[in-house]
PDB file of N, CA and C in Angstrom:
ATOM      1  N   UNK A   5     -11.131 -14.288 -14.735  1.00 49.00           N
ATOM      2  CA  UNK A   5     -10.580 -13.379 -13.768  1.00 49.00           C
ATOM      3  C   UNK A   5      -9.059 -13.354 -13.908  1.00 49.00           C
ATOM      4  N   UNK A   6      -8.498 -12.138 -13.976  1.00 59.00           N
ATOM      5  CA  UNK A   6      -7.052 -11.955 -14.224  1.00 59.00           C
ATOM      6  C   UNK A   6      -6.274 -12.389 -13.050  1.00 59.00           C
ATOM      7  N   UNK A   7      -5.465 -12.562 -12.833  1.00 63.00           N
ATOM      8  CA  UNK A   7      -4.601 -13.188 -11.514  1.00 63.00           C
ATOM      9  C   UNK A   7      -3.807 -12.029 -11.326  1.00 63.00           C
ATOM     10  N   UNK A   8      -3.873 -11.609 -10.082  1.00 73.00           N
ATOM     11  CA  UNK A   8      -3.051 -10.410  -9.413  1.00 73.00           C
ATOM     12  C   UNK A   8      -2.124 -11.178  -8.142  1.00 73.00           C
ATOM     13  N   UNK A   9      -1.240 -10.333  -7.508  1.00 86.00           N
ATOM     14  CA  UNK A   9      -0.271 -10.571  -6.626  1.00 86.00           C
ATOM     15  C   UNK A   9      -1.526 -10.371  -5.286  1.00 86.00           C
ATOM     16  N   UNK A  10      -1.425 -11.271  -4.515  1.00 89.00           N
ATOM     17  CA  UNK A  10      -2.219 -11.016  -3.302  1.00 89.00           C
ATOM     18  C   UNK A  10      -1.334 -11.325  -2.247  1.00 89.00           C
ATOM     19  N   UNK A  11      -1.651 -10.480  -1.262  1.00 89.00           N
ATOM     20  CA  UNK A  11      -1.071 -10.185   0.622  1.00 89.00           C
ATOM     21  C   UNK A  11      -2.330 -10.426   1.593  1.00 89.00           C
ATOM     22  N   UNK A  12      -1.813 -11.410   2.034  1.00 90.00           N
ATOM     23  CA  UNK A  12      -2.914 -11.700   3.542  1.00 90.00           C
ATOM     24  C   UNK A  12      -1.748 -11.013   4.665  1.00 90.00           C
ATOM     25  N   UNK A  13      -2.858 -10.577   5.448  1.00 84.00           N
ATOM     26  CA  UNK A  13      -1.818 -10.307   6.805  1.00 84.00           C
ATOM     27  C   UNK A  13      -2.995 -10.128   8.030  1.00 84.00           C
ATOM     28  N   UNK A  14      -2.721 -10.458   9.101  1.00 85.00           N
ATOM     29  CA  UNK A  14      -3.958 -10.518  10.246  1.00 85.00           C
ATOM     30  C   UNK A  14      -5.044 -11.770  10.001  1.00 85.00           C
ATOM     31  N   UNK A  15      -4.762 -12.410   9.966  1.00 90.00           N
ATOM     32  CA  UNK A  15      -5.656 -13.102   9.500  1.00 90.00           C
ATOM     33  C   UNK A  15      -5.856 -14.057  11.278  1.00 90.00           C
ATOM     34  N   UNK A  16      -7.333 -13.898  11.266  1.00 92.00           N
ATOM     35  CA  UNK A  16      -7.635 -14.181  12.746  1.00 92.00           C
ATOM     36  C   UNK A  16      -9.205 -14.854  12.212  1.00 92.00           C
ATOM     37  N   UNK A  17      -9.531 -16.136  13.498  1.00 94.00           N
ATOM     38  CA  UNK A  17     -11.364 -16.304  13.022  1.00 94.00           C
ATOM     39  C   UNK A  17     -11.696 -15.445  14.773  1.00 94.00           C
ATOM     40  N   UNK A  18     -12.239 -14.989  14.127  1.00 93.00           N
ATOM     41  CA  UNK A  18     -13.541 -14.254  15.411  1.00 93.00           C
ATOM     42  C   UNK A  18     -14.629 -14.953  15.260  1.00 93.00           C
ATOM     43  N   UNK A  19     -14.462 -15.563  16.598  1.00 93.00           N
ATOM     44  CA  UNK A  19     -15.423 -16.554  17.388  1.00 93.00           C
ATOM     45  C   UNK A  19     -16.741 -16.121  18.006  1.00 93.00           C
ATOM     46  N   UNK A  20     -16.840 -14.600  17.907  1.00 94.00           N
ATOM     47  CA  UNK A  20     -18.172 -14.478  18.374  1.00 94.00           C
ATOM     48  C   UNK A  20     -18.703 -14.347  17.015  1.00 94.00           C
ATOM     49  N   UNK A  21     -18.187 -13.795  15.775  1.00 92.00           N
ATOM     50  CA  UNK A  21     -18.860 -13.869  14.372  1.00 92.00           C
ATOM     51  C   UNK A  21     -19.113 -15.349  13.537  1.00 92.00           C
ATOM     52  N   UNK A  22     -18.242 -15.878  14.333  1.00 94.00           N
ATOM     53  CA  UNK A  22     -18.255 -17.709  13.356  1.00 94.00           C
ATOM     54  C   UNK A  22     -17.659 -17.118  12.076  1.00 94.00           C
ATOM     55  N   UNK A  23     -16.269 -16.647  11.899  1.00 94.00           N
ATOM     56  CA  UNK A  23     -15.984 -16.168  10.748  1.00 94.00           C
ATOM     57  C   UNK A  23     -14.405 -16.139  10.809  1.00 94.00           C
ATOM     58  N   UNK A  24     -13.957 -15.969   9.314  1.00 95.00           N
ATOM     59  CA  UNK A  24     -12.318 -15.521   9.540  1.00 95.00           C
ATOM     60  C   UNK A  24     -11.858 -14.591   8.816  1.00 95.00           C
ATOM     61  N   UNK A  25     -11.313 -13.646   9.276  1.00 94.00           N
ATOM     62  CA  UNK A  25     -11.230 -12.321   9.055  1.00 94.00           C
ATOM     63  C   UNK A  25      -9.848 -11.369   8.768  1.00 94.00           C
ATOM     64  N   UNK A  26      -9.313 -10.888   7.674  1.00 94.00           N
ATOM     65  CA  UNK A  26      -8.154 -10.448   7.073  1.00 94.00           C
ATOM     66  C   UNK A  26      -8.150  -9.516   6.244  1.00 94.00           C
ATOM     67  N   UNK A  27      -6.875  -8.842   6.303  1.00 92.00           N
ATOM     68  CA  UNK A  27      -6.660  -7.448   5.796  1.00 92.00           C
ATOM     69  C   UNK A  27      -5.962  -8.114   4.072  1.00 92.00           C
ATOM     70  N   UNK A  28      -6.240  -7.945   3.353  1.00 92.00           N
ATOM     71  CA  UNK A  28      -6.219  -8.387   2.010  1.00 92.00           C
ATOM     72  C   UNK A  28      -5.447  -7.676   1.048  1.00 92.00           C
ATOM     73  N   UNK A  29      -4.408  -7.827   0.066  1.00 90.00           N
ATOM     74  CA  UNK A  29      -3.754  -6.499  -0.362  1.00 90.00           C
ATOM     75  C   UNK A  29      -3.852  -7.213  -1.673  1.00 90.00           C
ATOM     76  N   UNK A  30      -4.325  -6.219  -2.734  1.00 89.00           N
ATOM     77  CA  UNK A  30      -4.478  -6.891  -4.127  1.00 89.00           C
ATOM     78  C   UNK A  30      -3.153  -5.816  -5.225  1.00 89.00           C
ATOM     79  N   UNK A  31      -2.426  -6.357  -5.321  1.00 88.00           N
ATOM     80  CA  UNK A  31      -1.281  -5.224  -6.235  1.00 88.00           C
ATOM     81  C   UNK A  31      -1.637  -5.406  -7.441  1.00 88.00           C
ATOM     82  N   UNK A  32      -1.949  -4.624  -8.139  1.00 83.00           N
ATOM     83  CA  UNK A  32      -1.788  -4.148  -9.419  1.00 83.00           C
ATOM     84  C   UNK A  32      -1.204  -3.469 -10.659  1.00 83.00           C
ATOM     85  N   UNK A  33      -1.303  -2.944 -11.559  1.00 79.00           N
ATOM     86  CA  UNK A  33      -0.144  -2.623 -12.283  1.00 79.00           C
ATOM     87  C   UNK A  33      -0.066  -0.441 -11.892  1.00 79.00           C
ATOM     88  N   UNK A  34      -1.094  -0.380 -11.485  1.00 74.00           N
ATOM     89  CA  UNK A  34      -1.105   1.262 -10.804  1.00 74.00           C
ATOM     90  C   UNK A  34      -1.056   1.459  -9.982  1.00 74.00           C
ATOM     91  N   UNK A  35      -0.773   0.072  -8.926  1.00 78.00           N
ATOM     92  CA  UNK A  35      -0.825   0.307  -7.341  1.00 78.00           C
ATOM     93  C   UNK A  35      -1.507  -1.082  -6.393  1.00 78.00           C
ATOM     94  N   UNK A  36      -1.892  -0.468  -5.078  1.00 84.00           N
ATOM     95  CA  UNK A  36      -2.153  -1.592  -4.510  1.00 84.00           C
ATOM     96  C   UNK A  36      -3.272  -1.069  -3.568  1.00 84.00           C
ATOM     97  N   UNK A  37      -4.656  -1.752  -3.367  1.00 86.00           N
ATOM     98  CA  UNK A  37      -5.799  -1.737  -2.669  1.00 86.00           C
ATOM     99  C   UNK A  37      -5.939  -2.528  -1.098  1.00 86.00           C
ATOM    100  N   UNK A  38      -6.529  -2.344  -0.413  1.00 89.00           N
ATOM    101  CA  UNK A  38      -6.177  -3.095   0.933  1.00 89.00           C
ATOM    102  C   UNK A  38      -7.885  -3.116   1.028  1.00 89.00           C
ATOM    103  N   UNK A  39      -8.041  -4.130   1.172  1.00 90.00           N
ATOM    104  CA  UNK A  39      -9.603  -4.963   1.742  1.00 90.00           C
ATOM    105  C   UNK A  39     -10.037  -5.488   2.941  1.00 90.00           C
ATOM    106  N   UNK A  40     -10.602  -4.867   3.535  1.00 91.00           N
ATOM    107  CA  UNK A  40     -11.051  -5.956   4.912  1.00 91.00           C
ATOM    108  C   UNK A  40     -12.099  -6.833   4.491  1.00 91.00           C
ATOM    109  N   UNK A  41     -11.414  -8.162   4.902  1.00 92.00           N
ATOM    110  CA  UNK A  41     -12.217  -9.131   3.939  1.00 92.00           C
ATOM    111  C   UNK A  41     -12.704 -10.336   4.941  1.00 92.00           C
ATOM    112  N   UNK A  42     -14.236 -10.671   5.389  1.00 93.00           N
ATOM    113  CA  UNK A  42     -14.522 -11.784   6.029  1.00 93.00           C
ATOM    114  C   UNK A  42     -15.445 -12.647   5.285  1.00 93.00           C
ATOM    115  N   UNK A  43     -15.057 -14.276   5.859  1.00 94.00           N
ATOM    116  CA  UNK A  43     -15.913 -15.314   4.784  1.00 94.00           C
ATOM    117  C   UNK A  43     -16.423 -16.011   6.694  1.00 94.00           C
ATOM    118  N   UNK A  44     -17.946 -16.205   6.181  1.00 94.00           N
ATOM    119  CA  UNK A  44     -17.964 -17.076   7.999  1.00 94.00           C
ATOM    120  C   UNK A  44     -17.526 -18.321   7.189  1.00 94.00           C
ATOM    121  N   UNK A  45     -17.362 -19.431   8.475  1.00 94.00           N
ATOM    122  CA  UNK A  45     -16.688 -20.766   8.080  1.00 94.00           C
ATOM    123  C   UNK A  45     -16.857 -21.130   9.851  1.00 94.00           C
ATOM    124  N   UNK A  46     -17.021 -22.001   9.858  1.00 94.00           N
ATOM    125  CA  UNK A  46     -16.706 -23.021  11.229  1.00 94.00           C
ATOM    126  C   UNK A  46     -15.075 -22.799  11.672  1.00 94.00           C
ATOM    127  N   UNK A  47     -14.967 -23.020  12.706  1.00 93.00           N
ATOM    128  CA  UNK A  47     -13.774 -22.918  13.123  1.00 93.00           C
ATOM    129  C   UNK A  47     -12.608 -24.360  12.847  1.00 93.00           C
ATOM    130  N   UNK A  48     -13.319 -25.036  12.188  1.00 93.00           N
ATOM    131  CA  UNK A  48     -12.280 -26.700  11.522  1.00 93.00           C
ATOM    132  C   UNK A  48     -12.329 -26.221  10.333  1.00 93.00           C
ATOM    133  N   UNK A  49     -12.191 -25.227   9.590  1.00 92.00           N
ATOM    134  CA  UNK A  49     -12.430 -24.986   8.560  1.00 92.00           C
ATOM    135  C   UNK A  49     -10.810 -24.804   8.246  1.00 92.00           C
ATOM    136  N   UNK A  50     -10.202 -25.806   7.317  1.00 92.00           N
ATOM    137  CA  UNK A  50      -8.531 -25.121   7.353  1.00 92.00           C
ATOM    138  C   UNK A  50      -8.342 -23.908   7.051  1.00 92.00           C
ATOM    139  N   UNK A  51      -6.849 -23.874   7.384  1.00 91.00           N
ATOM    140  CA  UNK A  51      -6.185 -22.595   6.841  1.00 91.00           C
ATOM    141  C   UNK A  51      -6.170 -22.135   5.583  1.00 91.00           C
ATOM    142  N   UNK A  52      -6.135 -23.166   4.918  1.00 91.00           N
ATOM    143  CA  UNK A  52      -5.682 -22.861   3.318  1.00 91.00           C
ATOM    144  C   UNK A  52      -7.247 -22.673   2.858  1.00 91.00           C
ATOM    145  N   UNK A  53      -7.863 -23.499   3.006  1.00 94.00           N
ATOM    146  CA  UNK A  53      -9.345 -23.304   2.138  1.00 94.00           C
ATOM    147  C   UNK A  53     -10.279 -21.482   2.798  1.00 94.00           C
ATOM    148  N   UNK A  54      -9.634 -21.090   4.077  1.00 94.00           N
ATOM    149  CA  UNK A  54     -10.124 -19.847   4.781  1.00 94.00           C
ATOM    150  C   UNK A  54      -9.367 -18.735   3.596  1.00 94.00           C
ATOM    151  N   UNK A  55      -8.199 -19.185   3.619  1.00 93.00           N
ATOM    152  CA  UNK A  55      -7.378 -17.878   2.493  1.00 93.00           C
ATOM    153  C   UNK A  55      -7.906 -18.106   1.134  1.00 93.00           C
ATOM    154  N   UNK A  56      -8.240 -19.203   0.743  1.00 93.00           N
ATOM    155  CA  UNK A  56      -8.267 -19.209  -0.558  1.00 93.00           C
ATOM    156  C   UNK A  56      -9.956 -18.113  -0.935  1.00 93.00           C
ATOM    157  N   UNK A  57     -11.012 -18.144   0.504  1.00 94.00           N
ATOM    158  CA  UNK A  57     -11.953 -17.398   0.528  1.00 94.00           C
ATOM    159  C   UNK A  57     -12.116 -15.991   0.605  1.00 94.00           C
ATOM    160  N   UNK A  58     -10.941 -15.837   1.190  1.00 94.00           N
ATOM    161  CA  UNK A  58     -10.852 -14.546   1.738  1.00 94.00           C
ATOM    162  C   UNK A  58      -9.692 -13.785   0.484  1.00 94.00           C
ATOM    163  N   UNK A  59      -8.941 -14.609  -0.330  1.00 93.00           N
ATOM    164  CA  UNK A  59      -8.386 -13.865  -1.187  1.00 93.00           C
ATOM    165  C   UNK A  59      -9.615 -14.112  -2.879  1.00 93.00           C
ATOM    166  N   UNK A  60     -10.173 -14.480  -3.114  1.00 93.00           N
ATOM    167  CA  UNK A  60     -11.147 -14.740  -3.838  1.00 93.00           C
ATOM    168  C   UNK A  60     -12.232 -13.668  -3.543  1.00 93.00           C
ATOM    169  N   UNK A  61     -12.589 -13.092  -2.294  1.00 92.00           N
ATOM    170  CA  UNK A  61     -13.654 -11.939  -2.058  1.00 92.00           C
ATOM    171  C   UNK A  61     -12.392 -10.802  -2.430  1.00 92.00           C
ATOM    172  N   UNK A  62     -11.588 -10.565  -1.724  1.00 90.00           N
ATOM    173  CA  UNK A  62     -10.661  -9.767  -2.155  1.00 90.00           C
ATOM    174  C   UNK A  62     -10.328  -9.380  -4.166  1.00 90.00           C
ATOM    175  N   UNK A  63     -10.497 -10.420  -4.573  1.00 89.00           N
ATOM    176  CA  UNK A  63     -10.336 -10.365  -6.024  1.00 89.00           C
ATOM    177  C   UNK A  63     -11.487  -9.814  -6.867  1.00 89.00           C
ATOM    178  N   UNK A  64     -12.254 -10.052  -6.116  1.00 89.00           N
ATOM    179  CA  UNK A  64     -14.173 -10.322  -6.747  1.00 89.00           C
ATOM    180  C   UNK A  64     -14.012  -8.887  -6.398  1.00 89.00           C
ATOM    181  N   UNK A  65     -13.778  -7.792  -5.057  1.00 88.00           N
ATOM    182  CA  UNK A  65     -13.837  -6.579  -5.024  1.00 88.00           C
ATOM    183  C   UNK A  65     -13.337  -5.765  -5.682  1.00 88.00           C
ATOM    184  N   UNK A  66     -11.932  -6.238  -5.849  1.00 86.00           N
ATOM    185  CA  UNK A  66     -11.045  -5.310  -7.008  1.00 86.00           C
ATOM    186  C   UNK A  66     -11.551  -5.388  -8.066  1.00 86.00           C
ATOM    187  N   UNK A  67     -11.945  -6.581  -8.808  1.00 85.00           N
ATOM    188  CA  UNK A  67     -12.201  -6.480 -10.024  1.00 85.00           C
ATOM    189  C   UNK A  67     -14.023  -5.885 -10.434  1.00 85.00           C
ATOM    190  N   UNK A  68     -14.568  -5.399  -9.544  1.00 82.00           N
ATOM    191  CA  UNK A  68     -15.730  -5.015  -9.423  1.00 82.00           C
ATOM    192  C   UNK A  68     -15.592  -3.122  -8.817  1.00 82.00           C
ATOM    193  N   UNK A  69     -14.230  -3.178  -8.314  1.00 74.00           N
ATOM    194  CA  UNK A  69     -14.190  -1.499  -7.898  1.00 74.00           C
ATOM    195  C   UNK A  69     -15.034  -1.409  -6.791  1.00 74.00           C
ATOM    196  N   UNK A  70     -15.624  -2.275  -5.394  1.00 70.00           N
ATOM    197  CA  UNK A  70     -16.888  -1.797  -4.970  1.00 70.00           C
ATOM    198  C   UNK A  70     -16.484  -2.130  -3.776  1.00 70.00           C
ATOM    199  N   UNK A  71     -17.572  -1.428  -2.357  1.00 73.00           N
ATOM    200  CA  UNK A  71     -16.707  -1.489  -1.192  1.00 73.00           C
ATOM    201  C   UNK A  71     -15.769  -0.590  -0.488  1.00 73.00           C
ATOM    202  N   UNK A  72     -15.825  -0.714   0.169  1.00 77.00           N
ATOM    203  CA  UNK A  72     -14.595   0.198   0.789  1.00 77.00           C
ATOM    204  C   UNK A  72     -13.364  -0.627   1.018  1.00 77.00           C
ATOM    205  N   UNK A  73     -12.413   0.539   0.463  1.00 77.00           N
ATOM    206  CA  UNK A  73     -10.419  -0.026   0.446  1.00 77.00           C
ATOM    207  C   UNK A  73      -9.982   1.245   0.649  1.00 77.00           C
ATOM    208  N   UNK A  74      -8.632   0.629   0.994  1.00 79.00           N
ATOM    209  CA  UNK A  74      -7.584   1.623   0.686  1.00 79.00           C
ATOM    210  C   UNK A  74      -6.691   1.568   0.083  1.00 79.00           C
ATOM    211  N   UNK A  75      -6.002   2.794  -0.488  1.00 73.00           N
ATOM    212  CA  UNK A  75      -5.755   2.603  -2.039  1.00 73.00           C
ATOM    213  C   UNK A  75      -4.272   3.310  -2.037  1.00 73.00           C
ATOM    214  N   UNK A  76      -3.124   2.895  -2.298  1.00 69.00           N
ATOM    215  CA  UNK A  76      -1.849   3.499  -2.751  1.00 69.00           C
ATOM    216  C   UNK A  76      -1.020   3.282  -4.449  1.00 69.00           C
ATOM    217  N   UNK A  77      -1.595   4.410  -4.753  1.00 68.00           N
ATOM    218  CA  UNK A  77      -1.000   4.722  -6.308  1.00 68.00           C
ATOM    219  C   UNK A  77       0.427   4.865  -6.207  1.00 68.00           C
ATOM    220  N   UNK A  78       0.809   4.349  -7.038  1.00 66.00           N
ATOM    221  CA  UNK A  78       2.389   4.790  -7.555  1.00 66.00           C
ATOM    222  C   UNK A  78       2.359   6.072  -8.388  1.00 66.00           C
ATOM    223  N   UNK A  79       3.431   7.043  -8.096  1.00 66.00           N
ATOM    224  CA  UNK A  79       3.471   7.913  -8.894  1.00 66.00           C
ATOM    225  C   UNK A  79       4.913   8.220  -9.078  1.00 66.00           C
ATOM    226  N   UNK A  80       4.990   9.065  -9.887  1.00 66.00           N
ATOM    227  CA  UNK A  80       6.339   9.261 -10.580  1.00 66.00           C
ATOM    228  C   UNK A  80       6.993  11.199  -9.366  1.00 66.00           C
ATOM    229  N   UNK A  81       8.449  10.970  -9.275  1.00 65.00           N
ATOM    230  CA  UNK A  81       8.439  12.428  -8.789  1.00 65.00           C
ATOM    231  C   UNK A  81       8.104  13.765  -9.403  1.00 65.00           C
ATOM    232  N   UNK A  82       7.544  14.588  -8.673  1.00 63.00           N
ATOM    233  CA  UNK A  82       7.244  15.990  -9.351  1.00 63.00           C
ATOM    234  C   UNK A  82       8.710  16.924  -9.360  1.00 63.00           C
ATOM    235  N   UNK A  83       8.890  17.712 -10.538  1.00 59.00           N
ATOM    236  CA  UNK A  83       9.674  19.145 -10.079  1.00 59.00           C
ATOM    237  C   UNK A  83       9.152  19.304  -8.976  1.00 59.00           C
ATOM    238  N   UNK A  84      10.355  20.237  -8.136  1.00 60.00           N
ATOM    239  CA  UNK A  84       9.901  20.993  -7.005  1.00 60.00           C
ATOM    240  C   UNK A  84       9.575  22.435  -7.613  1.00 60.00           C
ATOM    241  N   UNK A  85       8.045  23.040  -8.594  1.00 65.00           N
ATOM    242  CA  UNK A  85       8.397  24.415  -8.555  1.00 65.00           C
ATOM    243  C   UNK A  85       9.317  24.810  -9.485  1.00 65.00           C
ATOM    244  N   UNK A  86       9.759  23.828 -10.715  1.00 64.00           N
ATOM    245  CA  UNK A  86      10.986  24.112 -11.554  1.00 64.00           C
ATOM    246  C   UNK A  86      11.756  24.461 -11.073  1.00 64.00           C
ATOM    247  N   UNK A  87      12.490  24.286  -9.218  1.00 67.00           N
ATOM    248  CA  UNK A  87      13.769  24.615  -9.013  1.00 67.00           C
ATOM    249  C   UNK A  87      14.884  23.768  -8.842  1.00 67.00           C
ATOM    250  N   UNK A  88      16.096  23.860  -8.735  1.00 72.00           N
ATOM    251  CA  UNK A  88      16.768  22.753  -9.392  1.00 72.00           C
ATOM    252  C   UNK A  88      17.305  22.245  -8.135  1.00 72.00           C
ATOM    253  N   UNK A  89      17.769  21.182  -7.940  1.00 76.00           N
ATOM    254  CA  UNK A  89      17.606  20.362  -6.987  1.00 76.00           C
ATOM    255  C   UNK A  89      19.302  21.012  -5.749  1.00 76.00           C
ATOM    256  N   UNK A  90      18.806  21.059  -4.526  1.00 81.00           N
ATOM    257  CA  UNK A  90      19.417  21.471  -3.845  1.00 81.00           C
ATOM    258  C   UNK A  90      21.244  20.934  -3.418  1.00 81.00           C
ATOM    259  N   UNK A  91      21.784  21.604  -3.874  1.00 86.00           N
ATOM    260  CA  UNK A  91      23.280  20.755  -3.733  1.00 86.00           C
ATOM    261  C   UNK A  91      23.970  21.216  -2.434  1.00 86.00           C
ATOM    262  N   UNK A  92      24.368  20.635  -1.213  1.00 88.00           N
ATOM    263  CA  UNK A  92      24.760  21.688  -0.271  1.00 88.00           C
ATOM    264  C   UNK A  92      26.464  21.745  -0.109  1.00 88.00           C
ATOM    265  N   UNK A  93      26.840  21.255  -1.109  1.00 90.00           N
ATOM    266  CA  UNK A  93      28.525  21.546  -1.217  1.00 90.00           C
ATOM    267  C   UNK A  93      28.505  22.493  -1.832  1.00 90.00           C
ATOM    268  N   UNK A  94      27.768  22.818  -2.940  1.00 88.00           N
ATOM    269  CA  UNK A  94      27.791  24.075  -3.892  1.00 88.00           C
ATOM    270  C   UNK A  94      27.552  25.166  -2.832  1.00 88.00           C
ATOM    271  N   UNK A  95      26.650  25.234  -2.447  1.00 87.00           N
ATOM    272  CA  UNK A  95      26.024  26.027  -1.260  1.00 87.00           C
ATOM    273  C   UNK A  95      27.033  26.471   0.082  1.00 87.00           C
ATOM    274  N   UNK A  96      27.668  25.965  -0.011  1.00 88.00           N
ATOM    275  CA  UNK A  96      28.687  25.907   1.238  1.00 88.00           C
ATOM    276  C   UNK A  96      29.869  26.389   0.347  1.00 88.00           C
ATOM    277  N   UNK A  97      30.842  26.649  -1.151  1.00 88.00           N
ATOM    278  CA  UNK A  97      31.597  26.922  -1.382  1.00 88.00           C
ATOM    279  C   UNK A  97      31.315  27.896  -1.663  1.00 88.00           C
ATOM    280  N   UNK A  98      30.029  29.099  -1.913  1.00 86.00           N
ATOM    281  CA  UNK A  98      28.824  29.766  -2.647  1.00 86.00           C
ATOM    282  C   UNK A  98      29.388  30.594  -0.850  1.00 86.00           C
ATOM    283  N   UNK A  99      29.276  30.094   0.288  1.00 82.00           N
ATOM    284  CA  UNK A  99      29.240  31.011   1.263  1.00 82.00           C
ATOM    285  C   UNK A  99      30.477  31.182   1.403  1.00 82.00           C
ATOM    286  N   UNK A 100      31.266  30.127   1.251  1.00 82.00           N
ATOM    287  CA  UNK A 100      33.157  30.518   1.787  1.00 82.00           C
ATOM    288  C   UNK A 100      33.639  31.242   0.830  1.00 82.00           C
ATOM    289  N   UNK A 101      33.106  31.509  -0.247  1.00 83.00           N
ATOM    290  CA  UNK A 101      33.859  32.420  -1.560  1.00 83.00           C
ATOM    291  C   UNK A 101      33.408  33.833  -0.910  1.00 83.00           C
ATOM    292  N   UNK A 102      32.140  34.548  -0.037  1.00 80.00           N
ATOM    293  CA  UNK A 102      31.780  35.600  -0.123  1.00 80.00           C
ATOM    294  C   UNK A 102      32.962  36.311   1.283  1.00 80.00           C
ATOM    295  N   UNK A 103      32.880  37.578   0.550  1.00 74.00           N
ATOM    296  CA  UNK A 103      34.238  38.271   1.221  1.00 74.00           C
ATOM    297  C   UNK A 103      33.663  38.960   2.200  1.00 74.00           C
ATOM    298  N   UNK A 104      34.386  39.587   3.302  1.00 68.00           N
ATOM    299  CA  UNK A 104      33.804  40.523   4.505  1.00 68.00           C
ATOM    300  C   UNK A 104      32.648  40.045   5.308  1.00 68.00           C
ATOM    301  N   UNK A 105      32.134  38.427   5.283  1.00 61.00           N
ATOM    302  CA  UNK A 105      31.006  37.790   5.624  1.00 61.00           C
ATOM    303  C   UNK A 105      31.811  36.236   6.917  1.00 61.00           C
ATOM    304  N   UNK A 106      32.803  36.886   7.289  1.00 60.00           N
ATOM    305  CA  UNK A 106      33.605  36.192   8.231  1.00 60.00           C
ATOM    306  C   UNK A 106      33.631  36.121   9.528  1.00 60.00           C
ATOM    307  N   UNK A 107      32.778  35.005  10.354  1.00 58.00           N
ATOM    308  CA  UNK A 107      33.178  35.322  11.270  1.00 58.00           C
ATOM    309  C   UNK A 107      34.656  35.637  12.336  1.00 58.00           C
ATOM    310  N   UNK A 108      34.259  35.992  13.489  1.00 50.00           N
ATOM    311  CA  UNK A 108      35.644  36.760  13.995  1.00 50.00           C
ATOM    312  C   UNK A 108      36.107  35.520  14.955  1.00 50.00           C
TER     313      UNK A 108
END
């Protein structure tokens, strides 16, 4: 299994599930996936051995594509429309040059 950058955040045990439960962020080289990810465990169950479960299901999903996530691609900027990018000093010397267009 390849090793990716992982984000825990929320990470809470819900006591009526007997479980511990976290929003999971796996970054990759096209972007980054977000997992809701629960492992049950007893509630003496440490901290560290709960993340190490919950980022391990998180990994097992990405690298399987399966499940429901949410997903933010990186992308590069588009032309606007091939028009060229808006300058508003140009635009403003473009109006003070035009003649008889003065207010009084």
């Amino acid at each position: 299994m390849q090793t990716r950058p992982v984000q825990m955040t929320d990470v809470i045990y819900n006591a009526a599930e007997q479980c511990f439960e976290a929003l999971v962020t796996v970054h990759d080289s096209d972007g980054s996936r977000k997992y809701a990810c629960s492992i049950n465990a007893p509630i003496s169950t440490s901290f560290a051995d709960a993340a190490t479960g919950l980022r391990k299901q998180a990994e097992r999903r990405h690298a399987n594509h399966g499940g429901m996530f949410s997903e933010l691609q990186f992308q590069s900027a588009a032309l606007r429309g091939g028009r060229q990018r808006f300058d508003p000093k140009t635009w403003l010397a473009h109006i003070a040059s035009l003649s008889g267009l003065r207010a009084a």
